Tab-separated table of C-alpha atoms and ligand atoms in Angstrom:
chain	number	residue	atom	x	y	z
C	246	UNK	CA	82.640	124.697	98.870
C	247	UNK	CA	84.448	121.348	98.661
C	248	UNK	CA	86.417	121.301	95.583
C	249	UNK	CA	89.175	118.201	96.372
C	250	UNK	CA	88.893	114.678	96.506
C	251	UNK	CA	91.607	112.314	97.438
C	252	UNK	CA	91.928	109.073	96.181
C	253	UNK	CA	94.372	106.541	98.487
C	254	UNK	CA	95.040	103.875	95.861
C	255	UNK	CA	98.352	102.588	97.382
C	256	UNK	CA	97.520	99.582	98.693
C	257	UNK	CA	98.459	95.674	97.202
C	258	UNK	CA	95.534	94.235	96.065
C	259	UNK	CA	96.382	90.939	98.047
C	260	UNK	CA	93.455	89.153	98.019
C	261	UNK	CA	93.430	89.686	94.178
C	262	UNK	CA	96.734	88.328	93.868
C	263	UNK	CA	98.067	87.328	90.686
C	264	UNK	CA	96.050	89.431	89.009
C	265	UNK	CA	97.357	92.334	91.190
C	266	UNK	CA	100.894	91.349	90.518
C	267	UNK	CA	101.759	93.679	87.408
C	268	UNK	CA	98.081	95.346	87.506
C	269	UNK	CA	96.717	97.972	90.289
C	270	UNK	CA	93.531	96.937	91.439
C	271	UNK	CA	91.882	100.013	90.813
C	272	UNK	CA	92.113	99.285	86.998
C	273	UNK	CA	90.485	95.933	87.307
C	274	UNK	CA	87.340	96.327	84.932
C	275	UNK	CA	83.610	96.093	86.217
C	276	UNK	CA	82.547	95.244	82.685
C	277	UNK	CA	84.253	97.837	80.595
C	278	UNK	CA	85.218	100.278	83.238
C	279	UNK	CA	88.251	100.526	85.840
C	280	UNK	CA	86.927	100.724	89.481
C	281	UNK	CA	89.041	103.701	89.643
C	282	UNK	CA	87.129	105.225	86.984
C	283	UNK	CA	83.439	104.580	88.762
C	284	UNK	CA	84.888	106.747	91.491
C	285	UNK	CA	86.269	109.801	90.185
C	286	UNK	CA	82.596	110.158	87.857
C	287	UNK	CA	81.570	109.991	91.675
C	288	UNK	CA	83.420	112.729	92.819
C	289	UNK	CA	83.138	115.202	89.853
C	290	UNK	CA	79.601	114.809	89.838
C	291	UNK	CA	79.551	115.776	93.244
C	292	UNK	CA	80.824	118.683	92.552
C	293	UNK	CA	84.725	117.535	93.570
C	294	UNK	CA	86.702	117.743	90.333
C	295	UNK	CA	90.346	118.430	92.096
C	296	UNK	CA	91.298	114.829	91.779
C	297	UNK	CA	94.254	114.062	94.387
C	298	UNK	CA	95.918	110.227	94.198
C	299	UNK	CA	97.538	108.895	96.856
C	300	UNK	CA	99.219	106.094	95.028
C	301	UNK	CA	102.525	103.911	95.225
C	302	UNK	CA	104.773	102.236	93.399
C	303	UNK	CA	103.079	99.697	90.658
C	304	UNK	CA	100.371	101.894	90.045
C	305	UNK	CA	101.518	104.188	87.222
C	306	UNK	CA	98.289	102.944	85.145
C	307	UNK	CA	96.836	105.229	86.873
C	308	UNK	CA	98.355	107.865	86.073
C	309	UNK	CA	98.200	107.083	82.249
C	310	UNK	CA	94.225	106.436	82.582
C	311	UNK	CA	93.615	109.883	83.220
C	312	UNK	CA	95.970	111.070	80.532
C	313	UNK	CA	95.812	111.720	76.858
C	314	UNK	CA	96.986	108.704	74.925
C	315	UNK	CA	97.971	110.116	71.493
C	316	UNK	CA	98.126	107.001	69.446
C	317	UNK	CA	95.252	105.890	70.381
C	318	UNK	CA	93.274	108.735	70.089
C	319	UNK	CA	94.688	109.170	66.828
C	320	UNK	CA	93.714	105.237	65.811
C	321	UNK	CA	90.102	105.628	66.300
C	322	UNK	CA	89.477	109.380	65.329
C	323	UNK	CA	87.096	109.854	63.352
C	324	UNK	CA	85.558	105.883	63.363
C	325	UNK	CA	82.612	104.226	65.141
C	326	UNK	CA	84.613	103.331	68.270
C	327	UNK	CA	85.197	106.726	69.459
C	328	UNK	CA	81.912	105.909	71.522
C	329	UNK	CA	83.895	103.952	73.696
C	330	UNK	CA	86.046	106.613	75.044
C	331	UNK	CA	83.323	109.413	75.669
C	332	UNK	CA	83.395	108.506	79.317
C	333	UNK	CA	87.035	108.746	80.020
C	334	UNK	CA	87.154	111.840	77.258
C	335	UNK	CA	84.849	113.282	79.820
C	336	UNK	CA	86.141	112.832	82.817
C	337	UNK	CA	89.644	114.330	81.538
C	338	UNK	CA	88.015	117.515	80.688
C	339	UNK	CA	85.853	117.748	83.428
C	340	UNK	CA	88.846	116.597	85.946
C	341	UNK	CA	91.984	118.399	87.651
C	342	UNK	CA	94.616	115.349	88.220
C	343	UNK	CA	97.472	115.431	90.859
C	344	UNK	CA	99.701	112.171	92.250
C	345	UNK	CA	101.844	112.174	95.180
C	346	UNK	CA	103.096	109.497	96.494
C	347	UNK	CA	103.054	106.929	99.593
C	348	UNK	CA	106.551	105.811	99.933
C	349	UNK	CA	105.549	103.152	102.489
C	350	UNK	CA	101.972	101.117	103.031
C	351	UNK	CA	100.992	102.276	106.573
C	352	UNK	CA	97.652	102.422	106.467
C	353	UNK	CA	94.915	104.574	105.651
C	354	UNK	CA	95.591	107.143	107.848
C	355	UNK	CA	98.792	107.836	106.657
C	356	UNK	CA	97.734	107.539	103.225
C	357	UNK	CA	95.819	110.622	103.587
C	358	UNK	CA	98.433	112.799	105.733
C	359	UNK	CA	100.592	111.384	102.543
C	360	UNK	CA	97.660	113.455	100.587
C	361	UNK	CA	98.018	116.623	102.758
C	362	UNK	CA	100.044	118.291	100.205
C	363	UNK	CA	97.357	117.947	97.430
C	364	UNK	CA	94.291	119.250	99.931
C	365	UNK	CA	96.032	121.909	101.922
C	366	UNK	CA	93.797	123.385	104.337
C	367	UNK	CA	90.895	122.854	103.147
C	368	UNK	CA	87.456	120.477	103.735
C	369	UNK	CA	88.470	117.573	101.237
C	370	UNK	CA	86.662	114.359	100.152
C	371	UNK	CA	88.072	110.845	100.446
C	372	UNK	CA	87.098	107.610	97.946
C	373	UNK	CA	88.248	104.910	98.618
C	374	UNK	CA	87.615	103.471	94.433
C	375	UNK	CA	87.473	99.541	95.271
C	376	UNK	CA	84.058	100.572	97.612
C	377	UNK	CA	81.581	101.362	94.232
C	378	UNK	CA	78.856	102.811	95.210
C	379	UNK	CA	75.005	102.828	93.161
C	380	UNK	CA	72.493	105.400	94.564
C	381	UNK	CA	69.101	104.527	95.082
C	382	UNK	CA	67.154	104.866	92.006
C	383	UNK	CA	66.422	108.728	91.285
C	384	UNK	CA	68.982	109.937	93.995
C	385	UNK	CA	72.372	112.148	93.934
C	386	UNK	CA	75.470	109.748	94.111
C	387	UNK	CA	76.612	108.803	97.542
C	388	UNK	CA	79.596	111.257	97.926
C	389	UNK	CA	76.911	114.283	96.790
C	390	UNK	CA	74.452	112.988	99.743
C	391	UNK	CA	77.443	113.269	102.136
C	392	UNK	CA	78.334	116.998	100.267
C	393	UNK	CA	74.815	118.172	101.745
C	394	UNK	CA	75.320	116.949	104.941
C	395	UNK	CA	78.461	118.872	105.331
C	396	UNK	CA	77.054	121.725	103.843
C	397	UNK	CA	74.483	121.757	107.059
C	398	UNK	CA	76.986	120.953	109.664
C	399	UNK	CA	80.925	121.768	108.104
C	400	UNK	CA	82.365	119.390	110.268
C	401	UNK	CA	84.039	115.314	109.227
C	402	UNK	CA	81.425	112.905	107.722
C	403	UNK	CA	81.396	109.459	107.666
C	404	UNK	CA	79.866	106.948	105.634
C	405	UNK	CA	77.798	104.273	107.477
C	406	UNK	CA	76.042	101.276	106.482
C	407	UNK	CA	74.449	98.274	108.499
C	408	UNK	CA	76.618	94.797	108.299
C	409	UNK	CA	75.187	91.459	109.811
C	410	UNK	CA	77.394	90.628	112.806
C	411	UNK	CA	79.579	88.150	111.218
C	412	UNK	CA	80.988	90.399	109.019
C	413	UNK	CA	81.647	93.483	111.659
C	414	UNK	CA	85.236	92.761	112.444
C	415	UNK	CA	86.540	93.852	108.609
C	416	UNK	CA	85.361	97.026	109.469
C	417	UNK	CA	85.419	100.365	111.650
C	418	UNK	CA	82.676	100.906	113.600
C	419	UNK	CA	80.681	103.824	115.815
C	420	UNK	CA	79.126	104.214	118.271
C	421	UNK	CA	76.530	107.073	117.749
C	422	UNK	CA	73.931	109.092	119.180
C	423	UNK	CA	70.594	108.854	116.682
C	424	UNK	CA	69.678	112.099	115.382
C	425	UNK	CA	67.836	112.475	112.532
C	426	UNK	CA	67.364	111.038	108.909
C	427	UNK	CA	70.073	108.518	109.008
C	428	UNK	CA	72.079	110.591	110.869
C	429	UNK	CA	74.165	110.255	113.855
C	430	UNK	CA	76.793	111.945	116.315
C	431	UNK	CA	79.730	110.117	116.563
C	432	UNK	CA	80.666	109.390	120.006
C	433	UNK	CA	83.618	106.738	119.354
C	434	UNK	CA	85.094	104.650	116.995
C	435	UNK	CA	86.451	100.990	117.049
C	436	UNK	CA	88.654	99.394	113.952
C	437	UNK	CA	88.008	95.975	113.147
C	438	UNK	CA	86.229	94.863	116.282
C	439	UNK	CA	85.586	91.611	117.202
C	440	UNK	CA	81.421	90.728	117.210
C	441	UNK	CA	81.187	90.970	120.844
C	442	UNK	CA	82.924	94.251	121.093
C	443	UNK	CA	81.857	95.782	118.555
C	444	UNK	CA	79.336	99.210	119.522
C	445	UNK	CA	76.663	98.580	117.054
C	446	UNK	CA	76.168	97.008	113.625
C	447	UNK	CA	77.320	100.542	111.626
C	448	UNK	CA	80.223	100.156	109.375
C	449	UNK	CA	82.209	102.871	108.161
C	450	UNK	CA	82.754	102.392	104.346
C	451	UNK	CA	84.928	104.301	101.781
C	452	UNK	CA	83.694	107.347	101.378
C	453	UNK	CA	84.347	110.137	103.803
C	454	UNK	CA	84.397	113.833	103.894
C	455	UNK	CA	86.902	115.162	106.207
C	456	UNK	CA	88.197	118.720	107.810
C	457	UNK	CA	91.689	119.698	107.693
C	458	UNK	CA	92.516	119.350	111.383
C	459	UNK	CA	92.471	115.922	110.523
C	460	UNK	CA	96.339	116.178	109.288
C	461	UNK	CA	97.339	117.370	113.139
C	462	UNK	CA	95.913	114.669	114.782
C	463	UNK	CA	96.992	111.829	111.959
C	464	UNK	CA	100.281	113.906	112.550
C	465	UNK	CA	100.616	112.335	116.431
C	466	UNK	CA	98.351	109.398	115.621
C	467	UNK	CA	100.583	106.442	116.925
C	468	UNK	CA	100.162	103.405	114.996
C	469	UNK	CA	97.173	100.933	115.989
C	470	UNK	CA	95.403	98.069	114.646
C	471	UNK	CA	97.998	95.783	112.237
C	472	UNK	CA	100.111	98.641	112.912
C	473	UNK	CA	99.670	100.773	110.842
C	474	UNK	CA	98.065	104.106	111.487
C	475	UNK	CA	94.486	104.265	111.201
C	476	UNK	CA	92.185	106.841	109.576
C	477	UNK	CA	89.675	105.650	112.344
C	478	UNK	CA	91.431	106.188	115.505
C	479	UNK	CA	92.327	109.863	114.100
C	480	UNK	CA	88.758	110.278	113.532
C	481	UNK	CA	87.625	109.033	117.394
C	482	UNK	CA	90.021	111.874	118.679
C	483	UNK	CA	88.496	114.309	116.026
C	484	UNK	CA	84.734	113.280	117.501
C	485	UNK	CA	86.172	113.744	121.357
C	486	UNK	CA	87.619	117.193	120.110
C	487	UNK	CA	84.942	118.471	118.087
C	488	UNK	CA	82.064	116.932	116.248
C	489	UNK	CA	82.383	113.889	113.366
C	490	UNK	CA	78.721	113.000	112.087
C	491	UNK	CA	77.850	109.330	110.448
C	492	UNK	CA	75.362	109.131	107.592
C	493	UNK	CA	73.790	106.179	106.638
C	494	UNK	CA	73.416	106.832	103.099
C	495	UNK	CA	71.267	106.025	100.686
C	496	UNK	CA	72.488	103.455	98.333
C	497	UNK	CA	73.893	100.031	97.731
C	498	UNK	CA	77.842	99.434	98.360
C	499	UNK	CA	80.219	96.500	96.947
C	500	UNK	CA	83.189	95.712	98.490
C	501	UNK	CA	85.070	95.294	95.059
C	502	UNK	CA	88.093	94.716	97.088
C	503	UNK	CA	87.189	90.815	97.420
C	504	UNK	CA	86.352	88.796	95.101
C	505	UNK	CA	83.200	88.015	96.057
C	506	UNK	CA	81.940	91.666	96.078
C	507	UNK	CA	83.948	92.211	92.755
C	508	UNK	CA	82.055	89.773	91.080
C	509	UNK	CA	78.262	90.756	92.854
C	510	UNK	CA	79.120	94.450	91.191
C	511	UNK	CA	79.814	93.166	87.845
C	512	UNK	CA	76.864	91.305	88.100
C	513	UNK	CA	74.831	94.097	88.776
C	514	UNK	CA	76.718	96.503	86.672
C	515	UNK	CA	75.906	94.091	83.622
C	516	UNK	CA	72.272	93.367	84.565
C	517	UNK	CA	71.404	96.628	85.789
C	518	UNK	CA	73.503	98.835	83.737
C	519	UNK	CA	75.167	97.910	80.449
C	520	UNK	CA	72.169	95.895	79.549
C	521	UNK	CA	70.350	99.105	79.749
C	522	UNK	CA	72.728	100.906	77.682
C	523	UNK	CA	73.060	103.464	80.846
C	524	UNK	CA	76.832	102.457	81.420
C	525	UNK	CA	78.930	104.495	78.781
O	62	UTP	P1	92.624	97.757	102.000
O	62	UTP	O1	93.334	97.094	103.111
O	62	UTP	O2	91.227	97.386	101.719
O	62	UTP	O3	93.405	97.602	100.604
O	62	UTP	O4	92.760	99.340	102.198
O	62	UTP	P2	94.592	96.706	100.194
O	62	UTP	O5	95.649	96.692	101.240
O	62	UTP	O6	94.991	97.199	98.838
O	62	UTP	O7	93.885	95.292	99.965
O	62	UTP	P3	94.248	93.846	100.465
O	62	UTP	O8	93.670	93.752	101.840
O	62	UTP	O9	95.741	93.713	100.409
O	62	UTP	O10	93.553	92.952	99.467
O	62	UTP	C1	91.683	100.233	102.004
O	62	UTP	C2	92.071	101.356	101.061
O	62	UTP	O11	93.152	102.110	101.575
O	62	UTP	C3	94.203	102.192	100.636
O	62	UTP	C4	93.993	101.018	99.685
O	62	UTP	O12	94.520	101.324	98.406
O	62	UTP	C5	92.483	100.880	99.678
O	62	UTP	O13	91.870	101.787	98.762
O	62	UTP	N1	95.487	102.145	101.370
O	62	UTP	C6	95.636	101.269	102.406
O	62	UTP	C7	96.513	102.983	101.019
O	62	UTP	O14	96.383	103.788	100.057
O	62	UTP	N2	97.668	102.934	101.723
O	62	UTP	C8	97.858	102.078	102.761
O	62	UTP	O15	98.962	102.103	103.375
O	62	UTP	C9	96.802	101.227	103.098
């Protein structure tokens, strides 16, 4: 059983600079939700309600999201807008919360050996929130595809999804041997590659379910690309040491970390969901 979930939310938020100034990007709103928020519903109804945040300094919203606010809850008791809080009122009593923090910003990798102390040994789930992530229509979230696929082979899953080339080289990327189903054996990984380089048109996207021997190798994983030390590289040397498996999963992704993608998922999150009353 997978039980934990970690959620790195340390990074800066550049490219939504000012508004990541004062504010952690992970509460921006798509419509009347925090990103954040989108992915921990994710992971508890995937069965992952030990919620583990990776965070940093700035981000204490955060914390107070997922915590009781008594003068607010006191404000509205009782009156029509108490409707507005049944999805965070449900999360909180569905969810286990823990925080550590990431005293410096060295990438994603060391982000989660940051999170080792929340996971312990363990199989543990990774989201990373500003990647939201809408099933197809009558399908188990993203993150509870992946939970199957582990359940059937217990060892590191990716996320994959096909990019055009000119957008390859903002992402990791594998090189895999086909197997079944949207399914494939990991035989390397490349971070950020340029077009020509890069070993197909798979990118790796934020949602990952990982093994605990991933701590050892981020442990000697020297840093790499901008470096800082990457989640990828540590997961090339757990493929060449064991088995990693990519799924292509079945759903659409936004990349709510630019603006561009930000804006497509509100878009669709207004259209597609609050229109239709199905985003509470
Ligand atoms: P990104 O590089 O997309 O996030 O990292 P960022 O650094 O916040 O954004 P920009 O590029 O400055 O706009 C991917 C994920 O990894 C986390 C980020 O919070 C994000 O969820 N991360 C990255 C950490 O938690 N710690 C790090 O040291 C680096």
């Amino acid at each position: 059983m997978i039980r934990k979930c970690l959620f790195p939310v340390g990074g800066y938020g550049t490219r939504f600079l000012p508004a990541t100034k004062a504010l952690p990007k992970e509460m921006l709103p798509i419509v009347n939700k925090p990103l954040v928020q989108y992915g921990v519903e994710e992971s508890i109804e995937a069965g992952l309600n030990q919620i583990g945040f990776v965070t940093g300094r700035g981000k204490r919203a955060i914390a107070d999201h997922f915590d009781i606010s008594y003068e607010l809850e006191h404000q509205i008791s009782g009156s029509n807008k108490e409707q507005y809080l049944e999805s965070i009122r449900h999360v909180m009593s569905e969810g286990i919360f823990s925080f550590t923090r990431q005293k410096e910003m060295k990438g994603l990798g060391h982000a989660i050996l940051a999170g080792e102390t929340l996971t312990g040994n363990e199989p543990f789930g990774v989201v990373l929130a500003d990647d939201l992530c809408i099933p197809d229509e009558g399908l188990e979230n993203v993150l509870g595809q992946m939970v199957k696929i582990y359940k059937q082979f217990r060892c590191s899953i990716v996320a994959v999804m096909e990019v055009p080339e000119d957008e390859i080289h903002k992402y990791g990327v594998i090189d895999g041997e086909a197997m079944k189903d949207g399914l494939y054996r990991v035989k390397s990984m490349v971070e950020k590659p340029k077009k020509e380089d890069a070993p197909s048109n798979l990118a790796v996207i934020g949602r990952y379910i990982l093994t605990p021997d991933i701590f050892d190798i981020l442990r000697v994983t020297p840093p790499g690309k901008n470096d800082e030390i990457q989640l990828t590289d540590a997961l090339m040397q757990q493929a060449q040491d064991g088995v990693v498996m990519a799924y292509r999963f079945k759903g659409t992704r936004f990349d709510c970390g630019s603006v561009e993608g930000f804006v497509e998922a509100t878009n669709y999150c207004f259209e597609e969901l609050f229109k239709k009353g199905k985003l509470v």
